[in-house]
Tab-separated table of C-alpha atoms in Angstrom:
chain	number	residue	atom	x	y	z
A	1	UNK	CA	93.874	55.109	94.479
A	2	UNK	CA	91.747	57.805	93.818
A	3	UNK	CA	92.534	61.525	93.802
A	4	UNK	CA	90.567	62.572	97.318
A	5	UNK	CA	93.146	59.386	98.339
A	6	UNK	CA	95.745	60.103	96.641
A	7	UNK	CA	95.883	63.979	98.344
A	8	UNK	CA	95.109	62.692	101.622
A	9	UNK	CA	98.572	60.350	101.182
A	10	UNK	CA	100.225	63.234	100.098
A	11	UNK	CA	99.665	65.386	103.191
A	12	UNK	CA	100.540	62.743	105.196
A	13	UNK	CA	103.674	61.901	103.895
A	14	UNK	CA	104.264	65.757	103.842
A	15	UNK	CA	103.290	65.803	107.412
A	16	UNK	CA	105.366	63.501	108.556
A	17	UNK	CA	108.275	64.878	106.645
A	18	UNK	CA	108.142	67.819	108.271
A	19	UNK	CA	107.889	66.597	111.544
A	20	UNK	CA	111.353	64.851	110.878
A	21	UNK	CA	112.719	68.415	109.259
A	22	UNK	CA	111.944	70.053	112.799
A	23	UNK	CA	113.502	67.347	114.431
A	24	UNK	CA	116.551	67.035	112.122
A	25	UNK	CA	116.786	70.665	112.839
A	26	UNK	CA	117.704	69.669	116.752
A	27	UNK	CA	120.878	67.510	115.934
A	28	UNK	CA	119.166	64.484	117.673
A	29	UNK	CA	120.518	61.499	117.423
A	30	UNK	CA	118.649	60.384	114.499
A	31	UNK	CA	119.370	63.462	112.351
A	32	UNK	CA	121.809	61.865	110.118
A	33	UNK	CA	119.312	59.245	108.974
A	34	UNK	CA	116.456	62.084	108.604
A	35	UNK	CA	118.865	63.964	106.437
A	36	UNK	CA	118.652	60.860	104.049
A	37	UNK	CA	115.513	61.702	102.666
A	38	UNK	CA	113.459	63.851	104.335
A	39	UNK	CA	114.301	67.259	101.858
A	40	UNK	CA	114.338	65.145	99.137
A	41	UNK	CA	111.458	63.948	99.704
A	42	UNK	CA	109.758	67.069	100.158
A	43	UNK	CA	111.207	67.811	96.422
A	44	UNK	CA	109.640	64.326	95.095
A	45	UNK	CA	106.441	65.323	96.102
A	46	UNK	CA	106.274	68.797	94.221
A	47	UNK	CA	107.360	66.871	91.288
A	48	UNK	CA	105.165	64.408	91.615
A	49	UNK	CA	102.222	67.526	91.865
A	50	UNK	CA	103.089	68.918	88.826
A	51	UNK	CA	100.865	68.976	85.933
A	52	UNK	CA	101.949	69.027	82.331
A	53	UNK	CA	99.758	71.263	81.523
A	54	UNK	CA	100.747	74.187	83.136
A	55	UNK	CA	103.486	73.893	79.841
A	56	UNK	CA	100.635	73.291	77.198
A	57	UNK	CA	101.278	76.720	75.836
A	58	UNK	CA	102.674	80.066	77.354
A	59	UNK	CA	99.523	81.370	78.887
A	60	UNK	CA	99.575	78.419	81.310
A	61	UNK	CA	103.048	78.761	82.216
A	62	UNK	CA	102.375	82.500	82.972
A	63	UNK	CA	99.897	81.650	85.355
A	64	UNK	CA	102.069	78.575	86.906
A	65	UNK	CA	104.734	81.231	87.142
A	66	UNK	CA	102.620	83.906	89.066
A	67	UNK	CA	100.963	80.768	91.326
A	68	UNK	CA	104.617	80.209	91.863
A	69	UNK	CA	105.277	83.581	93.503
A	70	UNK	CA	102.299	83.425	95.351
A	71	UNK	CA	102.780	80.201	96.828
A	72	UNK	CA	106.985	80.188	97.446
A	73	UNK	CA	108.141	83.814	96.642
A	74	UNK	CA	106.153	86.138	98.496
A	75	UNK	CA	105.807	83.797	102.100
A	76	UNK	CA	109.629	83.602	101.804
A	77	UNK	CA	110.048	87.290	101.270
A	78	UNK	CA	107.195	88.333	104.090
A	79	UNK	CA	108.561	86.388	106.439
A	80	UNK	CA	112.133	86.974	106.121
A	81	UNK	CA	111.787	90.951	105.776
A	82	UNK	CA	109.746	90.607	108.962
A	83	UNK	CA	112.981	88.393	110.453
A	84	UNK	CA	115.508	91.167	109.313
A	85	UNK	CA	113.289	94.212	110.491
A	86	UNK	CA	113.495	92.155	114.023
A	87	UNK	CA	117.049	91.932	114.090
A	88	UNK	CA	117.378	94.720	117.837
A	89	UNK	CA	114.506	92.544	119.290
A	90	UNK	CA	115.660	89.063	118.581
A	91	UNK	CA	118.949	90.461	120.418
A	92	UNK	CA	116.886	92.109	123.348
A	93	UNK	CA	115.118	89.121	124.027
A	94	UNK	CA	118.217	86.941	123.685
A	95	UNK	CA	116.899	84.929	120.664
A	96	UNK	CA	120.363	86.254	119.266
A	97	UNK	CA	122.886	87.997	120.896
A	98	UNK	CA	125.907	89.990	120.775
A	99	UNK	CA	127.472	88.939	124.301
A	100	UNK	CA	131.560	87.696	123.382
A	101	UNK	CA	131.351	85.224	126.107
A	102	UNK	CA	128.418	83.319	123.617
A	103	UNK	CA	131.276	82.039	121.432
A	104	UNK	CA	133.254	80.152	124.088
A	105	UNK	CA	130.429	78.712	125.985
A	106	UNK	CA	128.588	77.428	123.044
A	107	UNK	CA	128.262	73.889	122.057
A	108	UNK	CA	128.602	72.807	118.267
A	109	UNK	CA	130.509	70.649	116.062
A	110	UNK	CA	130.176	73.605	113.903
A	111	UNK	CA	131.229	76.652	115.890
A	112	UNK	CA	131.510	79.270	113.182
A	113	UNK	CA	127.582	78.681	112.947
A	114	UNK	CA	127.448	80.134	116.216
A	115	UNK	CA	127.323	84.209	114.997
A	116	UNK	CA	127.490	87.047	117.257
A	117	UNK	CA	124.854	89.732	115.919
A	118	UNK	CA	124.610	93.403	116.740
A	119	UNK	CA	121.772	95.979	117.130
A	120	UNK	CA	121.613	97.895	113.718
A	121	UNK	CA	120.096	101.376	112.689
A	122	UNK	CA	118.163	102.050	109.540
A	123	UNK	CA	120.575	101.831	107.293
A	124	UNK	CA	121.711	98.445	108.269
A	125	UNK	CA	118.017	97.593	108.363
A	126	UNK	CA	117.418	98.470	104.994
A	127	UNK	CA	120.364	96.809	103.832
A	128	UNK	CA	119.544	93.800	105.378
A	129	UNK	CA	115.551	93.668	103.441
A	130	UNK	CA	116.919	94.527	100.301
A	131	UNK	CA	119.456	91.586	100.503
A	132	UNK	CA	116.185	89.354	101.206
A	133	UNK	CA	114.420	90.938	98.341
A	134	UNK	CA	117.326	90.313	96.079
A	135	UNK	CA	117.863	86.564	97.370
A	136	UNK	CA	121.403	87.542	98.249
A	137	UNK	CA	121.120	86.688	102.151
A	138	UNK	CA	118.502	85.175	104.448
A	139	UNK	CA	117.879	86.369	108.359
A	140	UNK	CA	119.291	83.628	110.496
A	141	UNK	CA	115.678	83.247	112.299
A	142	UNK	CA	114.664	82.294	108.683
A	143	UNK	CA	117.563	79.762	107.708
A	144	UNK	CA	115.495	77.388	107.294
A	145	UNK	CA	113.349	78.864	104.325
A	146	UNK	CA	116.394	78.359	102.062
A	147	UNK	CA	114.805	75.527	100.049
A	148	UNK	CA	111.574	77.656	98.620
A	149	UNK	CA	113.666	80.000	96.977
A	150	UNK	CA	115.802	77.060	94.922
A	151	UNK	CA	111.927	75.242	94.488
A	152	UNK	CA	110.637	78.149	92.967
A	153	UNK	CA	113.750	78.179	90.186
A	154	UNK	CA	113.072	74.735	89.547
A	155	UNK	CA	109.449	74.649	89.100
A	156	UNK	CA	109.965	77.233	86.953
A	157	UNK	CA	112.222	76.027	84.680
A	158	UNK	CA	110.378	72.514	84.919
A	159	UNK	CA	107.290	74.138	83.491
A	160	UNK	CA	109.033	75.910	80.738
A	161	UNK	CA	110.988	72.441	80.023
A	162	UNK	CA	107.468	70.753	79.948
A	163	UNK	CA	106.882	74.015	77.409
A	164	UNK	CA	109.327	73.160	75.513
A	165	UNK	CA	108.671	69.041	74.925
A	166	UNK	CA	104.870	69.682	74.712
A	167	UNK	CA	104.439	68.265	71.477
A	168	UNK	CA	106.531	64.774	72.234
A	169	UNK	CA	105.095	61.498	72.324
A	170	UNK	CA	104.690	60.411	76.308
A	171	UNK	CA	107.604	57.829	75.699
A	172	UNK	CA	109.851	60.837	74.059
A	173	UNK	CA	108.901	63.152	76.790
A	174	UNK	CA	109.942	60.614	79.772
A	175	UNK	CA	112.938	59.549	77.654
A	176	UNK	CA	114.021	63.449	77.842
A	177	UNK	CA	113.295	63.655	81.009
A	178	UNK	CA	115.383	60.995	82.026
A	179	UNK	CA	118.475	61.946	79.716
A	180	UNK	CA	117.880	65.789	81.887
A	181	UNK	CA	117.330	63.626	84.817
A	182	UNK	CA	121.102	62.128	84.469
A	183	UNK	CA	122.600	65.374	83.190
A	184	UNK	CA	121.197	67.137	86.580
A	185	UNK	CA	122.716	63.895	88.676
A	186	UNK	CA	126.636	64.063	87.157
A	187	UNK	CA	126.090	68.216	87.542
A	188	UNK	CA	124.947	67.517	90.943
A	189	UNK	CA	128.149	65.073	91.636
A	190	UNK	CA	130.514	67.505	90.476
A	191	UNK	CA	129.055	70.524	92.390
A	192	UNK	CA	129.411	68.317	95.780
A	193	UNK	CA	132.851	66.930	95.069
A	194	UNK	CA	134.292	70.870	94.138
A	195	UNK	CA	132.402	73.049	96.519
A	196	UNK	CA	130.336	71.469	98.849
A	197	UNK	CA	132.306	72.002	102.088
A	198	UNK	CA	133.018	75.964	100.949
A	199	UNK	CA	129.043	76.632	98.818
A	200	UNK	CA	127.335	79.239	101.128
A	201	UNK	CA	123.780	79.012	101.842
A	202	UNK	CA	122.643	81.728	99.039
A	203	UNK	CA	124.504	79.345	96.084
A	204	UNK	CA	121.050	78.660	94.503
A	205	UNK	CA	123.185	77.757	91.495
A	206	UNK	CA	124.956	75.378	93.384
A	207	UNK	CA	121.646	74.218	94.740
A	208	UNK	CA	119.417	73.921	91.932
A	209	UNK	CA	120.787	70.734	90.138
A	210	UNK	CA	120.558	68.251	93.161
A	211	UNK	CA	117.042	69.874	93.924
A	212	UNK	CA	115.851	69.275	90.364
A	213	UNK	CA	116.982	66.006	90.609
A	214	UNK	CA	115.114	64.737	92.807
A	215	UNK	CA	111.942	66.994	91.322
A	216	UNK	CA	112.623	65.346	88.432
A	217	UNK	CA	111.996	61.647	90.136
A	218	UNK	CA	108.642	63.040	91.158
A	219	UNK	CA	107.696	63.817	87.618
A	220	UNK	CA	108.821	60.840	86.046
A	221	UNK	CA	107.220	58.718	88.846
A	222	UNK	CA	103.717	60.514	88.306
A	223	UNK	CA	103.891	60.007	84.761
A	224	UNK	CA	104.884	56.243	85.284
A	225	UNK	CA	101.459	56.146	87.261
A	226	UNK	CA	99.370	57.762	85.704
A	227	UNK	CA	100.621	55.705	82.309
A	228	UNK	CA	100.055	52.677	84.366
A	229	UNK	CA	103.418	51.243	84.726
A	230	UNK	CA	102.786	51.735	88.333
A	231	UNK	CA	100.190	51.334	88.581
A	232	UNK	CA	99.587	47.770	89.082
A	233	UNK	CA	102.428	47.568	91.357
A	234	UNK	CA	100.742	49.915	93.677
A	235	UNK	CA	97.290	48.368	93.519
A	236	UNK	CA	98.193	45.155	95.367
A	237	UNK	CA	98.646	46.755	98.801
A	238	UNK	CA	100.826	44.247	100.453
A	239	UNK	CA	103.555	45.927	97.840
A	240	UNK	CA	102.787	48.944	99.731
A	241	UNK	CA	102.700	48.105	102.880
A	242	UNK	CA	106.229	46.022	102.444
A	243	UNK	CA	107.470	48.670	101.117
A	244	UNK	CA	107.863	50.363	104.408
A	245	UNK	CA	110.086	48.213	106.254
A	246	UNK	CA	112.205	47.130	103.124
A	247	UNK	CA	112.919	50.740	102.256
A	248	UNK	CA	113.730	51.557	106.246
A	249	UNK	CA	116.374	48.371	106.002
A	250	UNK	CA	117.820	49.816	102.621
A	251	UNK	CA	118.330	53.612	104.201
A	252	UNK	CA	119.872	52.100	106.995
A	253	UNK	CA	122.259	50.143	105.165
A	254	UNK	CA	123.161	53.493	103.639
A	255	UNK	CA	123.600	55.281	106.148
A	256	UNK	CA	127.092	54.029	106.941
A	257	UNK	CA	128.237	56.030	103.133
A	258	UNK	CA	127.311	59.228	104.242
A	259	UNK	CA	124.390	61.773	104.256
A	260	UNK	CA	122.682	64.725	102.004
A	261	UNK	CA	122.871	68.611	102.604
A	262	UNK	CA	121.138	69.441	99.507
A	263	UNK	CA	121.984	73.047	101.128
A	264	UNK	CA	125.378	72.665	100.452
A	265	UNK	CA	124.731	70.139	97.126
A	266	UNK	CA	126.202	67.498	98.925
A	267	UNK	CA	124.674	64.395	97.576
A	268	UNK	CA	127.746	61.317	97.980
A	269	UNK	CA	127.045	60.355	94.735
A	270	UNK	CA	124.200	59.940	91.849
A	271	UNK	CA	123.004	56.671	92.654
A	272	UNK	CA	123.465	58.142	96.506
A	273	UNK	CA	120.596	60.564	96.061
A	274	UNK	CA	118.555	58.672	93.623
A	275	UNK	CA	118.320	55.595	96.147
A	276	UNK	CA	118.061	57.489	99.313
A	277	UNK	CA	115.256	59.975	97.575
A	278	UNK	CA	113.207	56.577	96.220
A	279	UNK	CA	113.390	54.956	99.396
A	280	UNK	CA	112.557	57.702	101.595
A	281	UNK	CA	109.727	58.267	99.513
A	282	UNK	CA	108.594	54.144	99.190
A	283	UNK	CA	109.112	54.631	102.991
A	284	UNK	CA	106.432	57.300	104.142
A	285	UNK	CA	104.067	56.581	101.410
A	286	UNK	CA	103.896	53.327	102.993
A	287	UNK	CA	103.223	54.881	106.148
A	288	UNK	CA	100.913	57.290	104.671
A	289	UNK	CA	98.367	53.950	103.272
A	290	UNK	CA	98.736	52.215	107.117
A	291	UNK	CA	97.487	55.532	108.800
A	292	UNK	CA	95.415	57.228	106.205
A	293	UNK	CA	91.445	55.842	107.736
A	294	UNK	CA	92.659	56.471	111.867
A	295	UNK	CA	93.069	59.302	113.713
A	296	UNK	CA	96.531	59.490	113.589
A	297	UNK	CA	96.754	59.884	109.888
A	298	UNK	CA	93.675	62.947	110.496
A	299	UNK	CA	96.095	64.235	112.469
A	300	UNK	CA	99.424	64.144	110.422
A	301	UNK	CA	96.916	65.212	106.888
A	302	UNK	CA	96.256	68.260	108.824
A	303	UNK	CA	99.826	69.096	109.254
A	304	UNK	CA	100.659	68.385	106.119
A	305	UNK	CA	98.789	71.336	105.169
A	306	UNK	CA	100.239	73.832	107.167
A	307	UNK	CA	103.892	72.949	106.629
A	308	UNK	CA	104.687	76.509	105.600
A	309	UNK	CA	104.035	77.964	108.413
A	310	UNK	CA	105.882	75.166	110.140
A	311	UNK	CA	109.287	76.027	108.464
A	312	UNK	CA	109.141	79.348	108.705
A	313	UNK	CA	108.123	79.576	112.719
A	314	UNK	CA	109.716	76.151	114.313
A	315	UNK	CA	112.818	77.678	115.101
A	316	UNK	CA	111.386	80.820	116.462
A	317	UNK	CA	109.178	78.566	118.526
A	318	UNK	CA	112.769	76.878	119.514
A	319	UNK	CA	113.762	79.777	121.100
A	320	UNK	CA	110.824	79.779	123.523
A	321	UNK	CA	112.252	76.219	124.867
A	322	UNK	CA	115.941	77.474	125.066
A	323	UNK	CA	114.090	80.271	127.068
A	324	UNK	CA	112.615	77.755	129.375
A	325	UNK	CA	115.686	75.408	129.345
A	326	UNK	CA	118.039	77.844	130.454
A	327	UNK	CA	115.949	79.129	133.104
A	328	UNK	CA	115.440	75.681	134.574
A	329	UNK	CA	119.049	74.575	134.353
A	330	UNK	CA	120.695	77.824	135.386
A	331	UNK	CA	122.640	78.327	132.112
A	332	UNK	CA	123.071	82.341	130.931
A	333	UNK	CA	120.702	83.835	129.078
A	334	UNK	CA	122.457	84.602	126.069
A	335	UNK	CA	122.654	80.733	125.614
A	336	UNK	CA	119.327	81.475	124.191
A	337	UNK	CA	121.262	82.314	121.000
A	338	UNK	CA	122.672	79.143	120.534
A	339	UNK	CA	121.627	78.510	116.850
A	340	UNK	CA	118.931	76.182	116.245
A	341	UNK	CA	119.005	74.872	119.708
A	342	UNK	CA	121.093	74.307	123.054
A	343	UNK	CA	123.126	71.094	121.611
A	344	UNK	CA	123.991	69.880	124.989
A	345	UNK	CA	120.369	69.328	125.917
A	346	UNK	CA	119.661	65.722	126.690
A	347	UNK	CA	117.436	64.151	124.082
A	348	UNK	CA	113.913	64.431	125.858
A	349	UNK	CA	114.519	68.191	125.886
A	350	UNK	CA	115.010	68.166	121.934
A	351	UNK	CA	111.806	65.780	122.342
A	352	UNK	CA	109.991	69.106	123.506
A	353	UNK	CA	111.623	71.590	120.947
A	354	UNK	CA	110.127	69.179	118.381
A	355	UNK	CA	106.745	69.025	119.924
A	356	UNK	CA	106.809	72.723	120.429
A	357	UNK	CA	108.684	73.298	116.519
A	358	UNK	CA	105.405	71.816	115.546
A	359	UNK	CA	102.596	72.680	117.856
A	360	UNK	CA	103.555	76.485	117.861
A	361	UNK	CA	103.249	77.359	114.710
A	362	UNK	CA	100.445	75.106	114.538
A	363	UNK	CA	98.439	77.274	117.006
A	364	UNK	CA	99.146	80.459	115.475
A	365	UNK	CA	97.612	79.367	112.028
A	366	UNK	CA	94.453	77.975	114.067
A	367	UNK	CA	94.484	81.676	115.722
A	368	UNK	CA	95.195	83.704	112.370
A	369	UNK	CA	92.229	81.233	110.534
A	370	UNK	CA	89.940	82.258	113.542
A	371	UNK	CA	89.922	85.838	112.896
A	372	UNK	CA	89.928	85.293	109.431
A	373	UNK	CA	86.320	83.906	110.170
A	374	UNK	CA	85.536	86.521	112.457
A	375	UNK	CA	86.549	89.353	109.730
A	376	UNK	CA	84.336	87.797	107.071
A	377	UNK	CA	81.321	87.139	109.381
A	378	UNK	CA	81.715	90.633	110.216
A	379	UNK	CA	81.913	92.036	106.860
A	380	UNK	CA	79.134	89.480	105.773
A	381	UNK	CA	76.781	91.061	108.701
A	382	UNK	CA	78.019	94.686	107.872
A	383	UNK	CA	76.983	93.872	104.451
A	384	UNK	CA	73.538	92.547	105.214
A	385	UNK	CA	72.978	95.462	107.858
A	386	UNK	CA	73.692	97.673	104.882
A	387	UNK	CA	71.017	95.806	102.359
């Protein structure tokens, strides 16, 4: 495969990942199986990006590290200032609320999700930003963001690991990697059998081990390719294209053990999360070669590439269809607040909050490119009027 290819796969298997995310985020009825793979999976693939070299000495891992907090740290810390600064307007327009009779009409398995907010002053305000700055709390509107901040740890310390081995042999190097590999795993295990029914969202200790795991598959399996040990195996395309509906049977027959909330380093077990992360993956790279030359796989390429904008604006975008939902069924307004969605929606309706979880954001990128165009034709004329 070659590297234009390769990309291409990679966006789609990123785009249809994050399609499942926003679905997964409507407790459908296939969220469960979603939750198998479909974070890990987004892990595998940064892994699988990385390139030794940003370790070959410590002026490339300086500029890894700033790429780092261009790409992860600052989007997570713009958006989420903007969600705590909108705290008194997400309650006026019901996208939260601080009505009482919202905690006995909601529907959840987990209630104490449900919160009741209030309208805050300044202070409060200020508070609330510098907690997002200081990665102590994140705005409810921006839950979902909590991965990028645990990401950006690990592909830190990845690169400064890969700083560290740079002058190993490649067997050496993927023989360490493995032995950190297994330490992160049995970590991993522990964390999920002592805390992960009590570990709070901002535990990005708790988080990081299970997350580097499965960035740590990614690695390994790129340098397994790109050493050829895969490589053969992945030029006969039948392999690939089998590979779909074996690893669909083998997640199913998983299914029955349990599921991963990386959030709350829940992984079952090591083999758990190393099976469910490799077949997830064997699963939608499959896909990706089947729709990669149709329109289909045009389409799901260009989401791919605008997944960012896609986790940080698909629940916001929910709200707009509890809006509508409500309206149409006759339920109260403060419903609206029901967090991600209105769970006793039949399953078309969380049909639409997908579409819409997607589309949305979607549109607003296409909208925000557009006068990006606009600005720089105008500057470019402005420039030549000048000359």
């Amino acid at each position: 495969m070659d590297s234009k290819a390769r990309n291409n796969n990679i966006d789609i298997i990123k785009g249809i990942a994050i399609i499942l995310m926003v679905y997964g985020h409507t407790f459908g009825v296939a969220r469960d199986f979603i939750y198998l793979f479909h974070m890990p999976v987004f892990i595998f693939v940064s892994g699988y990006c990385f390139n030794k070299a940003h370790g070959a000495s410590l002026q490339q891992a300086e500029g890894y590290f700033f790429s780092r907090v261009r790409r992860l740290l600052i989007p997570y810390m713009g958006f989420n200032i903007v969600y705590a600064i909108l705290n008194n307007v997400f309650i006026s327009l019901n996208f939260y609320t601080d009505n009482g009779a919202f905690k006995q009409d909601v529907v959840f398995i987990q209630k104490a999700a449900q919160t009741l907010m209030h309208r805050k002053g300044v202070r409060e305000l200020v508070v609330d930003v510098y907690n997002v700055l200081t990665l102590k709390e994140i705005p409810q509107m921006g839950s979902a963001s909590w991965f990028l901040i645990v990401l950006f740890l690990v592909c830190v310390i990845h690169c400064f690991v890969e700083y560290g081995i740079r002058g190993l042999g490649s067997k050496v190097r993927v023989a360490v990697l493995c032995v950190l590999l297994a330490i992160n795993l049995l970590v991993a295990f522990a964390i999920s059998k002592g805390f992960a029914s009590e570990a709070p969202i901002a535990d990005r200790h708790l988080q990081v081990f299970g997350v580097y795991s499965c960035y740590l598959m990614g690695v390994l399996t790129r340098s397994f390719v790109d050493t050829g040990m895969l490589g053969k195996l992945l030029a006969k395309k039948w392999i690939v294209v089998c590979a779909g509906p074996v690893s669909f049977g083998g997640l199913l027959s998983l299914l029955p053990f349990g599921t991963l909330e990386l959030s709350k380093s829940q992984i079952v077990n090591p083999v758990f999360l190393v099976a469910t992360t490799l077949l997830g993956i064997a699963m939608l790279a499959s896909v990706a070669v089947d729709f990669e030359n149709n329109f289909l796989g045009r389409w799901l390429t260009f989401i791919g590439k605008y997944t960012m904008s896609i986790l940080f604006l698909h629940i916001l975008a929910f709200k707009l269809v509890s809006v509508g939902y409500c309206l149409a069924v006759g339920k109260p307004m403060y419903m609206v607040a029901s967090w991600p969605v209105i769970f006793d929606a039949p399953e078309y309706v969380l049909i639409i909050y997908t579409i819409v979880g997607v589309a949305l954001p979607l549109l607003a990128d296409a909208v925000i490119d557009r006068l990006k165009a606009i600005y720089k034709r105008q500057i470019l004329t402005d420039s030549n009027s000048g000359d």
